[in-house]
Coordinates of C-alpha atoms and ligand atoms in Angstrom, one line a residue:
Chain C
M1 CA 199.6 88.9 99.0
A2 CA 197.2 91.4 100.7
E3 CA 198.3 94.1 103.0
I4 CA 199.1 93.1 106.5
E5 CA 198.7 95.1 109.7
G6 CA 200.5 94.7 113.0
T7 CA 202.3 96.2 116.0
A8 CA 206.0 97.1 115.8
H9 CA 208.9 95.9 117.8
V10 CA 212.0 98.0 117.1
L11 CA 215.5 96.7 116.9
G12 CA 218.9 98.2 116.0
D13 CA 221.5 97.3 113.4
A14 CA 223.3 94.0 112.8
V15 CA 220.9 91.8 114.9
D16 CA 222.8 88.5 114.4
T17 CA 221.7 84.9 114.1
D18 CA 223.3 84.1 117.5
L19 CA 220.9 86.6 119.1
L20 CA 217.9 85.2 117.2
A21 CA 218.8 81.5 117.6
P22 CA 221.3 81.1 120.5
G23 CA 223.9 78.3 120.0
A24 CA 223.3 77.0 123.5
H25 CA 219.7 76.1 122.6
M26 CA 220.4 74.8 119.1
K27 CA 220.2 71.1 120.1
G28 CA 216.7 71.4 121.3
S29 CA 213.4 71.7 119.4
I30 CA 212.6 74.8 117.5
E31 CA 209.9 75.6 120.1
E32 CA 212.5 75.5 122.8
L33 CA 214.9 77.6 120.8
A34 CA 212.3 80.2 120.0
R35 CA 211.8 80.8 123.8
H36 CA 215.3 82.2 123.8
C37 CA 215.0 84.4 120.7
L38 CA 216.7 87.7 121.3
E39 CA 217.0 87.1 125.1
A40 CA 220.6 88.3 125.1
I41 CA 219.6 91.8 124.2
D42 CA 216.0 91.9 125.3
P43 CA 215.1 89.3 128.0
D44 CA 211.3 90.1 127.8
F45 CA 211.0 90.0 124.1
V46 CA 209.4 86.5 124.0
Q47 CA 206.9 87.5 126.7
R48 CA 205.9 90.7 124.9
V49 CA 205.6 89.5 121.4
R50 CA 202.1 88.7 120.1
P51 CA 201.1 86.8 117.0
G52 CA 200.8 89.2 114.1
D53 CA 203.5 91.6 115.3
L54 CA 206.0 93.2 113.0
L55 CA 209.8 93.6 113.6
V56 CA 211.3 96.9 112.5
A57 CA 215.1 96.7 112.4
G58 CA 218.2 98.5 111.2
S59 CA 220.7 97.4 108.7
R60 CA 222.1 93.9 108.0
F61 CA 219.4 92.1 110.0
G62 CA 220.3 88.4 110.4
I63 CA 224.0 88.6 109.9
G64 CA 226.0 85.6 111.0
S65 CA 225.4 81.9 110.5
S66 CA 223.3 80.1 107.9
R67 CA 221.0 78.5 110.6
E68 CA 217.5 79.1 109.3
Q69 CA 216.2 78.5 112.8
A70 CA 216.7 82.2 113.2
A71 CA 213.9 82.8 110.8
Q72 CA 211.8 79.9 112.0
A73 CA 212.0 81.1 115.6
L74 CA 210.6 84.5 114.6
R75 CA 207.8 82.9 112.6
L76 CA 207.0 80.5 115.4
L77 CA 206.6 83.5 117.7
G78 CA 204.0 84.8 115.3
I79 CA 206.1 87.6 113.7
Q80 CA 204.3 88.4 110.4
A81 CA 207.1 90.3 108.8
V82 CA 210.5 91.7 109.4
V83 CA 211.0 95.2 107.9
A84 CA 214.7 96.2 107.9
R85 CA 216.9 98.8 106.3
S86 CA 218.8 95.8 104.9
F87 CA 219.2 92.1 105.4
A88 CA 222.2 89.7 105.5
G89 CA 222.0 87.7 102.3
I90 CA 221.7 84.2 103.7
F91 CA 219.1 85.3 106.3
Y92 CA 217.0 87.0 103.6
R93 CA 216.9 83.8 101.6
N94 CA 216.2 81.8 104.7
A95 CA 213.3 84.1 105.8
L96 CA 211.5 83.9 102.5
N97 CA 212.2 80.2 102.2
N98 CA 210.6 79.6 105.6
G99 CA 207.5 81.7 104.9
L100 CA 208.7 84.7 106.9
L101 CA 208.1 87.9 105.1
A102 CA 211.3 90.0 104.8
V103 CA 211.0 93.5 103.4
V104 CA 213.7 96.0 102.7
C105 CA 212.8 99.5 103.8
P106 CA 215.8 101.8 103.6
D107 CA 214.2 104.6 105.7
H108 CA 211.7 104.1 108.5
E109 CA 212.7 106.9 110.8
G110 CA 210.4 107.7 113.7
I111 CA 208.7 104.3 114.1
E112 CA 208.5 103.4 117.8
A113 CA 207.8 100.2 119.6
G114 CA 204.1 99.6 120.0
D115 CA 203.1 101.7 116.9
R116 CA 200.6 100.2 114.5
L117 CA 201.9 99.6 110.9
R118 CA 200.4 98.5 107.6
L119 CA 202.6 96.8 105.1
D120 CA 202.0 96.2 101.4
P121 CA 204.9 93.9 100.3
M122 CA 203.8 93.7 96.7
A123 CA 203.6 97.5 96.2
G124 CA 206.5 98.1 98.5
R125 CA 204.9 100.5 101.0
L126 CA 205.0 100.7 104.8
L127 CA 202.3 102.9 106.4
H128 CA 202.9 104.3 109.9
L129 CA 199.4 104.5 111.2
P130 CA 199.9 106.9 114.1
S131 CA 201.4 109.6 111.8
G132 CA 200.0 108.6 108.5
R133 CA 203.5 108.7 107.0
S134 CA 204.3 106.3 104.3
F135 CA 207.7 104.7 103.7
A136 CA 208.9 103.2 100.4
C137 CA 210.1 99.6 100.5
R138 CA 211.6 97.3 97.9
P139 CA 208.6 95.5 96.4
L140 CA 208.7 91.7 96.5
P141 CA 208.1 90.0 93.2
G142 CA 204.9 87.9 92.8
H143 CA 206.6 84.5 92.6
L144 CA 208.5 85.1 95.8
L145 CA 205.4 86.3 97.6
A146 CA 203.5 83.2 96.3
M147 CA 206.3 81.0 97.9
V148 CA 206.0 82.9 101.2
E149 CA 202.2 82.5 101.1
A150 CA 202.6 78.8 100.4
G151 CA 204.5 78.7 103.7
G152 CA 208.0 78.7 102.2
L153 CA 210.2 76.8 99.8
V154 CA 209.4 73.3 101.0
P155 CA 205.6 73.5 100.7
W156 CA 206.0 75.3 97.4
L157 CA 208.4 72.5 96.1
E158 CA 205.9 69.9 97.4
R159 CA 203.3 71.4 95.1
R160 CA 205.7 71.5 92.2
F161 CA 206.6 67.9 92.6
R162 CA 203.0 66.8 93.0
A163 CA 202.1 68.7 89.8
A164 CA 205.0 66.9 88.1
G165 CA 203.7 63.5 89.3
R166 CA 206.4 63.0 91.9
G167 CA 205.3 62.9 95.5
P168 CA 205.6 61.3 98.9
R169 CA 205.7 57.5 98.7
T170 CA 203.1 56.4 101.2
Chain B
M1 CA 232.3 96.8 72.9
S2 CA 233.4 93.6 74.6
M3 CA 233.1 93.7 78.3
G4 CA 235.4 91.5 80.4
R5 CA 234.0 88.9 82.8
T6 CA 234.7 88.5 86.5
L7 CA 235.9 85.1 87.9
A8 CA 232.5 84.8 89.7
G9 CA 230.6 85.5 86.4
K10 CA 232.7 82.9 84.6
I11 CA 232.0 80.2 87.2
L12 CA 228.3 81.0 87.4
A13 CA 227.9 81.1 83.6
R14 CA 229.5 77.6 83.4
A15 CA 227.3 76.3 86.2
A16 CA 224.2 77.8 84.5
G17 CA 225.1 76.2 81.2
R18 CA 225.5 79.6 79.5
T19 CA 228.3 81.3 77.7
A20 CA 228.0 84.4 79.8
V21 CA 225.8 85.9 82.5
E22 CA 225.0 89.5 83.4
E23 CA 225.2 90.9 86.9
G24 CA 221.8 91.3 88.5
E25 CA 220.4 88.5 86.2
L26 CA 218.5 85.6 87.9
V27 CA 220.1 82.3 86.9
T28 CA 219.7 78.7 87.9
C29 CA 222.9 76.9 88.5
R30 CA 223.8 73.2 88.5
V31 CA 225.6 72.4 91.7
D32 CA 229.0 70.6 91.4
L33 CA 229.5 69.9 95.1
V34 CA 227.3 69.9 98.2
M35 CA 228.7 70.1 101.7
L36 CA 226.5 69.1 104.6
H37 CA 227.4 69.0 108.3
D38 CA 225.9 67.4 111.3
S39 CA 224.2 70.5 112.6
G40 CA 222.4 71.8 109.5
G41 CA 222.6 68.6 107.5
P42 CA 220.6 65.3 107.7
R43 CA 218.8 66.2 111.0
R44 CA 217.3 69.2 109.2
V45 CA 217.1 68.2 105.6
A46 CA 216.0 64.5 106.0
P47 CA 212.5 65.3 107.2
I48 CA 212.1 67.8 104.4
L49 CA 213.3 65.3 101.7
E50 CA 210.9 62.7 103.2
R51 CA 208.1 65.2 103.1
L52 CA 208.9 65.9 99.4
G53 CA 209.2 62.2 98.8
V54 CA 212.6 62.5 97.1
R55 CA 216.2 61.3 97.6
P56 CA 219.4 63.3 97.0
W57 CA 219.8 63.8 93.3
D58 CA 223.4 62.6 93.2
P59 CA 225.1 61.2 96.4
S60 CA 228.5 61.3 94.6
R61 CA 228.4 65.1 94.7
I62 CA 227.8 65.2 98.5
V63 CA 230.4 65.5 101.2
L64 CA 229.1 65.0 104.7
V65 CA 231.1 66.1 107.7
S66 CA 230.3 65.6 111.4
D67 CA 232.1 68.4 113.2
H68 CA 229.7 70.6 115.1
Y69 CA 228.5 68.1 117.7
A70 CA 231.6 65.9 117.5
P71 CA 232.7 64.3 119.7
A72 CA 229.4 64.0 121.6
V73 CA 229.2 65.8 124.9
D74 CA 225.8 64.5 125.8
A75 CA 223.1 62.1 124.7
E76 CA 221.5 64.6 122.4
S77 CA 224.7 65.3 120.5
A78 CA 225.3 61.6 120.3
R79 CA 221.9 61.1 118.8
I80 CA 222.5 63.8 116.2
L81 CA 225.8 62.2 115.2
D82 CA 224.2 58.8 115.0
L83 CA 221.4 60.1 112.8
T84 CA 224.0 61.8 110.5
R85 CA 225.8 58.5 110.1
R86 CA 222.7 56.5 109.3
W87 CA 221.5 59.0 106.8
G88 CA 224.9 59.0 105.0
R89 CA 224.8 55.2 104.8
E90 CA 221.2 55.0 103.7
H91 CA 221.7 57.5 100.9
G92 CA 225.0 56.1 99.6
V93 CA 227.1 59.1 100.7
A94 CA 230.5 57.6 100.4
R95 CA 232.3 60.7 101.6
H96 CA 231.3 61.0 105.2
Y97 CA 234.0 62.5 107.4
D98 CA 233.0 61.5 110.8
M99 CA 234.9 63.4 113.5
V100 CA 238.0 64.0 111.5
G101 CA 237.8 67.8 111.6
I102 CA 235.9 71.0 110.7
C103 CA 234.0 70.8 107.5
H104 CA 235.7 73.6 105.6
I105 CA 239.1 72.4 106.4
V106 CA 238.2 68.8 105.6
L107 CA 237.0 69.8 102.1
A108 CA 240.2 71.6 101.5
E109 CA 242.7 69.1 102.8
H110 CA 241.0 66.2 100.9
G111 CA 241.1 68.0 97.6
H112 CA 237.3 68.1 97.1
V113 CA 237.5 71.7 95.8
R114 CA 239.1 72.8 92.6
P115 CA 239.0 76.0 90.6
G116 CA 235.9 76.9 88.7
M117 CA 233.6 74.7 90.9
F118 CA 230.2 75.8 92.0
V119 CA 229.8 74.7 95.6
V120 CA 226.8 75.0 97.9
G121 CA 227.2 74.3 101.6
G122 CA 224.9 74.2 104.6
D123 CA 227.1 76.6 106.6
S124 CA 227.8 80.3 106.4
H125 CA 231.5 79.8 106.1
T126 CA 231.2 77.8 103.0
P127 CA 233.0 80.6 101.1
T128 CA 236.2 79.1 102.6
A129 CA 236.4 77.0 99.5
G130 CA 236.8 80.2 97.5
A131 CA 240.5 80.0 98.4
F132 CA 240.8 77.6 95.5
G133 CA 238.9 79.8 93.0
A134 CA 235.6 78.1 93.5
F135 CA 232.3 79.9 93.9
A136 CA 231.1 78.6 97.3
M137 CA 227.9 79.8 99.0
G138 CA 226.2 78.9 102.2
V139 CA 222.5 78.3 102.5
G140 CA 220.0 77.3 105.2
A141 CA 218.5 73.8 105.6
S142 CA 215.3 74.4 103.5
E143 CA 217.3 75.7 100.6
M144 CA 219.8 72.8 101.1
A145 CA 216.9 70.3 100.9
A146 CA 215.8 72.0 97.6
V147 CA 219.3 71.7 96.3
L148 CA 219.5 68.0 97.3
A149 CA 216.1 67.4 95.7
T150 CA 216.9 69.1 92.4
G151 CA 220.7 69.6 92.1
E152 CA 220.0 73.2 91.3
I153 CA 219.8 76.6 93.0
W154 CA 218.7 80.0 91.8
L155 CA 220.6 83.2 92.5
E156 CA 221.0 86.7 91.4
V157 CA 224.4 87.0 89.7
P158 CA 226.3 89.2 92.2
Q159 CA 228.6 92.0 91.7
T160 CA 232.2 91.7 92.7
L161 CA 234.0 93.7 95.3
R162 CA 237.7 93.4 94.8
I163 CA 240.1 93.8 97.7
V164 CA 243.6 94.5 96.5
L165 CA 246.3 93.6 98.9
D166 CA 249.5 95.6 98.4
G167 CA 252.9 95.4 100.2
V168 CA 254.5 92.9 102.5
P169 CA 253.0 92.3 106.0
G170 CA 255.2 93.2 108.9
R171 CA 256.0 90.9 111.8
A172 CA 253.1 88.9 113.3
V173 CA 250.6 90.3 110.7
V174 CA 248.6 87.5 109.1
A175 CA 245.4 86.8 107.3
K176 CA 243.3 87.1 110.4
D177 CA 244.5 90.7 110.9
V178 CA 243.7 91.5 107.3
M179 CA 240.1 90.2 107.8
L180 CA 239.6 92.0 111.1
A181 CA 240.8 95.2 109.6
L182 CA 238.5 94.7 106.7
C183 CA 235.5 94.0 109.0
R184 CA 236.2 97.3 110.7
R185 CA 236.6 99.2 107.4
L186 CA 233.5 97.7 105.7
G187 CA 231.4 97.0 108.7
L188 CA 229.9 93.7 109.6
G189 CA 228.1 92.5 106.5
G190 CA 229.4 95.5 104.6
A191 CA 230.0 93.5 101.4
D192 CA 226.2 93.3 101.1
Y193 CA 226.1 89.8 99.4
R194 CA 228.6 90.7 96.7
V195 CA 231.5 88.5 95.8
V196 CA 234.6 89.4 97.8
E197 CA 237.5 88.8 95.5
Y198 CA 241.0 89.1 96.9
A199 CA 243.8 90.1 94.6
G200 CA 247.0 92.0 94.4
P201 CA 250.7 91.4 94.9
G202 CA 250.2 91.1 98.7
L203 CA 248.5 87.7 98.2
A204 CA 252.0 86.3 97.6
A205 CA 252.5 86.4 101.3
F206 CA 249.7 84.0 102.0
D207 CA 249.9 80.3 101.6
L208 CA 246.7 78.2 101.2
D209 CA 246.1 77.9 105.0
E210 CA 246.1 81.7 105.2
R211 CA 244.0 82.1 102.1
L212 CA 241.4 79.8 103.6
T213 CA 241.1 82.4 106.4
L214 CA 240.7 85.2 103.9
A215 CA 238.0 83.4 102.0
N216 CA 236.3 82.1 105.2
M217 CA 235.8 85.5 106.7
A218 CA 234.2 86.9 103.6
A219 CA 231.2 85.5 105.5
E220 CA 231.8 88.2 108.2
L221 CA 231.9 90.8 105.5
G222 CA 228.6 89.5 104.3
G223 CA 229.9 88.4 100.9
I224 CA 228.0 85.6 99.1
T225 CA 231.4 84.0 98.6
G226 CA 235.1 84.8 98.9
L227 CA 237.2 84.2 95.9
I228 CA 240.9 84.0 95.1
E229 CA 242.2 83.3 91.6
P230 CA 244.2 80.0 91.5
D231 CA 247.9 80.4 91.0
A232 CA 251.1 78.3 91.2
R233 CA 250.6 77.9 95.0
T234 CA 247.1 76.6 94.5
A235 CA 248.4 74.2 91.8
A236 CA 251.2 73.0 94.2
F237 CA 248.7 72.5 97.1
L238 CA 246.3 70.4 94.9
G239 CA 249.2 68.6 93.2
A240 CA 250.4 67.4 96.6
L241 CA 246.9 65.9 97.0
G242 CA 247.2 64.1 93.7
M243 CA 245.0 66.6 91.7
E244 CA 246.9 68.0 88.8
L245 CA 245.7 71.5 87.6
A246 CA 246.2 71.9 83.9
P247 CA 247.7 75.3 82.8
E248 CA 244.5 76.0 80.8
E249 CA 242.6 75.7 84.1
L250 CA 244.8 78.3 85.8
A251 CA 244.4 80.5 82.8
R252 CA 240.7 80.1 82.6
W253 CA 239.6 80.8 86.1
R254 CA 240.7 84.5 86.4
S255 CA 238.9 87.8 86.2
D256 CA 239.5 89.6 83.0
P257 CA 241.4 92.9 83.4
D258 CA 238.4 94.9 82.2
A259 CA 235.8 93.0 84.2
P260 CA 233.1 95.1 85.8
L261 CA 233.6 95.7 89.6
A262 CA 231.2 97.1 92.1
S263 CA 234.2 98.6 93.8
E264 CA 237.8 98.1 94.5
L265 CA 239.4 98.6 97.9
R266 CA 243.1 98.6 98.6
L267 CA 244.8 97.6 101.7
D268 CA 248.5 98.1 102.3
L269 CA 249.8 95.1 104.3
A270 CA 252.9 97.0 105.3
E271 CA 250.9 99.5 107.3
L272 CA 248.8 96.9 109.1
A273 CA 249.3 96.1 112.8
P274 CA 248.1 93.0 114.5
Q275 CA 244.4 93.5 115.1
V276 CA 242.1 92.7 118.1
A277 CA 238.3 92.8 117.7
A278 CA 236.5 93.7 121.0
P279 CA 233.2 92.1 122.0
H280 CA 230.7 91.5 120.4
S281 CA 231.5 91.9 116.8
P282 CA 234.5 91.3 114.4
A283 CA 233.9 94.9 113.2
E284 CA 235.0 96.2 116.6
A285 CA 238.6 95.6 115.5
A286 CA 241.5 97.9 116.2
P287 CA 245.3 97.7 116.2
V288 CA 246.4 95.8 119.3
E289 CA 248.2 98.8 120.8
E290 CA 244.9 100.7 120.9
V291 CA 243.1 97.9 122.8
E292 CA 242.8 98.0 126.6
P293 CA 245.0 95.1 127.9
A294 CA 242.0 93.3 129.5
P295 CA 242.8 90.3 131.7
I296 CA 242.1 87.0 130.0
D297 CA 240.5 84.0 131.6
Q298 CA 240.6 81.8 128.5
A299 CA 242.7 81.9 125.3
Y300 CA 241.2 79.7 122.6
L301 CA 243.0 78.4 119.5
G302 CA 240.3 76.7 117.4
A303 CA 237.8 76.9 114.6
C304 CA 238.1 76.8 110.8
T305 CA 239.9 80.1 110.8
G306 CA 242.2 79.7 113.7
A307 CA 243.5 76.1 114.2
K308 CA 245.0 75.0 110.9
L309 CA 248.6 73.9 110.8
A310 CA 249.8 77.4 110.0
D311 CA 247.8 78.8 112.9
L312 CA 249.2 76.3 115.4
R313 CA 252.7 77.0 114.2
M314 CA 252.2 80.7 114.7
A315 CA 251.1 80.0 118.3
A316 CA 254.1 77.7 118.8
R317 CA 256.5 80.4 117.7
V318 CA 255.3 82.6 120.5
L319 CA 254.9 79.9 123.1
R320 CA 258.2 78.1 122.6
G321 CA 260.0 78.1 125.9
R322 CA 257.4 80.1 127.7
R323 CA 254.5 79.4 130.0
V324 CA 250.8 80.3 129.9
A325 CA 250.0 82.9 132.7
E326 CA 248.8 81.4 136.0
R327 CA 245.2 82.6 135.9
T328 CA 244.7 82.0 132.2
R329 CA 243.8 78.7 130.5
L330 CA 244.9 78.1 126.9
L331 CA 242.7 75.6 125.0
V332 CA 243.7 74.3 121.6
A333 CA 241.4 72.4 119.3
P334 CA 243.3 71.5 116.1
A335 CA 241.1 72.0 113.1
S336 CA 241.3 68.5 111.8
A337 CA 242.8 65.0 112.5
R338 CA 245.3 65.7 109.7
V339 CA 246.4 69.0 111.4
W340 CA 246.6 67.1 114.6
R341 CA 248.9 64.5 113.0
E342 CA 251.1 67.0 111.2
A343 CA 251.4 69.2 114.3
T344 CA 252.4 66.1 116.3
V345 CA 255.0 65.0 113.8
D346 CA 256.7 68.5 113.5
G347 CA 256.6 69.1 117.3
T348 CA 254.2 71.9 117.3
L349 CA 251.7 70.3 119.6
A350 CA 254.5 69.4 122.1
T351 CA 255.6 73.0 122.2
L352 CA 252.0 74.1 122.9
V353 CA 251.5 71.5 125.6
E354 CA 254.9 72.3 127.2
A355 CA 253.7 75.9 127.5
G356 CA 250.6 74.7 129.3
A357 CA 248.0 74.3 126.6
I358 CA 245.1 71.9 127.0
L359 CA 244.3 70.0 123.9
L360 CA 240.7 69.6 122.9
P361 CA 239.2 67.3 120.2
S362 CA 239.1 68.4 116.6
G363 CA 235.8 69.9 115.7
C364 CA 233.8 73.1 116.0
G365 CA 233.8 72.8 119.8
A366 CA 233.6 76.1 121.6
C367 CA 233.4 78.1 118.5
A368 CA 229.8 77.3 117.8
G369 CA 229.0 77.1 121.5
Y370 CA 228.1 73.4 121.2
G371 CA 231.3 71.6 122.5
A372 CA 234.0 71.8 125.1
G373 CA 235.6 75.0 126.2
L374 CA 232.6 77.2 127.0
L375 CA 232.7 80.4 129.1
A376 CA 231.1 81.3 132.4
E377 CA 229.2 84.5 133.1
G378 CA 231.5 87.5 133.1
E379 CA 234.5 85.7 131.8
T380 CA 236.8 87.1 129.2
C381 CA 238.3 85.1 126.3
I382 CA 240.6 85.8 123.4
A383 CA 240.0 83.5 120.5
S384 CA 241.3 82.8 117.0
T385 CA 237.8 82.1 115.8
A386 CA 235.9 84.2 113.2
R387 CA 233.0 85.4 115.4
N388 CA 232.5 86.9 118.8
F389 CA 228.8 87.4 118.9
K390 CA 227.2 87.8 122.3
G391 CA 226.5 84.5 123.9
R392 CA 228.0 82.4 121.1
M393 CA 230.8 80.8 123.1
G394 CA 228.8 80.2 126.3
A395 CA 227.3 82.6 128.9
A396 CA 225.7 85.8 127.5
S397 CA 227.7 88.0 129.7
A398 CA 231.0 86.5 128.6
R399 CA 233.3 88.7 126.5
V400 CA 235.1 87.4 123.6
Y401 CA 238.0 89.2 121.7
L402 CA 239.1 87.9 118.3
A403 CA 242.7 87.9 117.1
S404 CA 245.3 86.0 115.2
P405 CA 247.0 82.9 116.7
Y406 CA 250.1 85.0 117.3
T407 CA 248.1 87.5 119.4
V408 CA 246.1 84.8 121.1
A409 CA 249.3 83.0 122.2
A410 CA 250.9 86.2 123.3
S411 CA 247.9 87.1 125.4
A412 CA 247.9 83.6 126.9
I413 CA 251.4 84.2 128.1
A414 CA 250.8 87.7 129.4
G415 CA 247.4 86.8 131.0
R416 CA 246.0 89.9 129.3
I417 CA 245.6 91.2 125.8
C418 CA 249.1 91.5 124.5
D419 CA 251.0 92.6 121.3
P420 CA 252.8 89.5 119.9
R421 CA 255.5 91.5 118.1
P422 CA 257.9 92.0 121.0
L423 CA 257.7 88.3 121.8
L424 CA 258.8 87.4 118.3
A425 CA 261.7 89.9 118.3
E426 CA 263.5 89.3 121.5
P427 CA 265.4 86.2 122.7
V428 CA 263.0 83.9 124.4
G429 CA 262.8 84.1 128.2
S430 CA 263.5 87.6 129.2
V431 CA 260.6 89.2 127.5
A432 CA 258.1 86.6 128.8
E433 CA 259.2 87.5 132.3
E434 CA 258.9 91.2 131.7
V435 CA 255.5 90.8 130.1
R436 CA 254.1 88.7 132.9
G437 CA 255.5 91.0 135.5
G438 CA 254.1 94.1 133.8
Ligands
LIG501 S1 234.6 76.1 113.5 FE1 233.1 77.7 114.0 S2 233.0 79.0 112.3 FE2 234.0 77.1 111.6 S3 232.4 75.8 110.8 FE3 232.6 75.3 113.0 S4 231.2 76.6 114.1 FE4 231.4 77.4 112.0

């Protein structure tokens, strides 16, 4: 996967799945749910976010429930990647499984909302363009990046099954 | 140099078809049991399986539970429940528990979990099954679909964080207090996807209902699973359900004394006070006496952690002969139909109702924010649930405190956050008056 570039939104620690995918909107479509993403802590987030943006967060991002709509909502809003000091285990799996890049970056001090960033997930490097500072991230192994690039676990499995001669019965 | 093995390592090695696995190693495990519920289950996985053109690899290994949207409160919930039912039927899932309780409790009380099993569930509190010495992890819907398609899942063999419980808990100190104290100590998610193994002499104080709470809230600690070695109590519980545990099984599913641990944390139960977690995180916990006695609009006894038979009995001990405060409502949603039945037979529910409790259907209800018992803007609630995230139980400005059933019941009587200990010590009647007046 090549380097990606985008504008930062900055969040704190322990952003939980109820903030990302509020229970009150879980019955509706994912599009409807995504409109309420993070509204409990940042009512304008959905208005401000632009396709290609990056989320920069503190520790244990995505703690809480196993609902993968939390990752899907971010992806639907166009978030290219979440860069966090650490992730909650289930969310981390869900993000990659849903084609949302999740990169662990233990130190990203000084990044502010609106800053331009360049991320190399394979090499494990986050570049803060305004200052030219570079932050070390945990590199993502090639096979996981390939899965993310394929759009997530399901499209990736689809390929695998096709290759093995199993596939949708039409 | 022979290195001992953790219980988690032994279970994963068995599930991976290996004699041993190393921590940090990537392994692929065969899944013994899959738990699906109405929210993350068929409605999410069916379209994925269709797209993949596959059916579940082994319906006899699936337990399907309708609890999150049950009973339906609107047409959309009804549609989800209907879809769940049809999917179960079409795919030959014989074990569909339709509106008979919360998934994790249903699994336990029907004896679907036994020591050494590798369980994958479509819910973050799947670790509850770890109370029986099973490795039980929660996953999202895409991953669940992959499990259903293949019968397998990959994972990195996790390290084990052992929590050693010492001492004997004092009055009104129960598993929920242990977990809230641990959430504060480790921080929300502080276990960082390690196995949370509970051990130590203090475990003797906790029966299976209480152990379910310990294992369940490993999720709040961010553990991949909670784990408790099976013992005589486990054997007795399963024996009563007609599942005999052989002595070899009890001997096999334990951590070796020299097993590698990421860390060990000790908690002296004797020094623990009843805990209350302030909004909006279980990690905001503090001893009840340090918490502002905030007025309570709603007290809620519900959820997989807070409405089992043991939980309702705790509440009944406090509520017997007393009345819920005038401006407070006490809502009780028993965790399952079986709990409902047993709490009816032993008089627990009558005690709660006489005290002014309103009974709600079994199911996730207000805990997930999908069912009955939601909160208005600005309201304050004290709940025996596992999570108090902002907006989870209704309006975003509602404030939810977490506590044990004892503390929830005491707070319902006082109309504000209240220490249950005096209510359990004094003769019934006088203290209630005093508390309400104060
Ligand atoms: S009761 Fe609450 S915590 Fe338990 S499974 Fe249902 S929604 Fe999840």
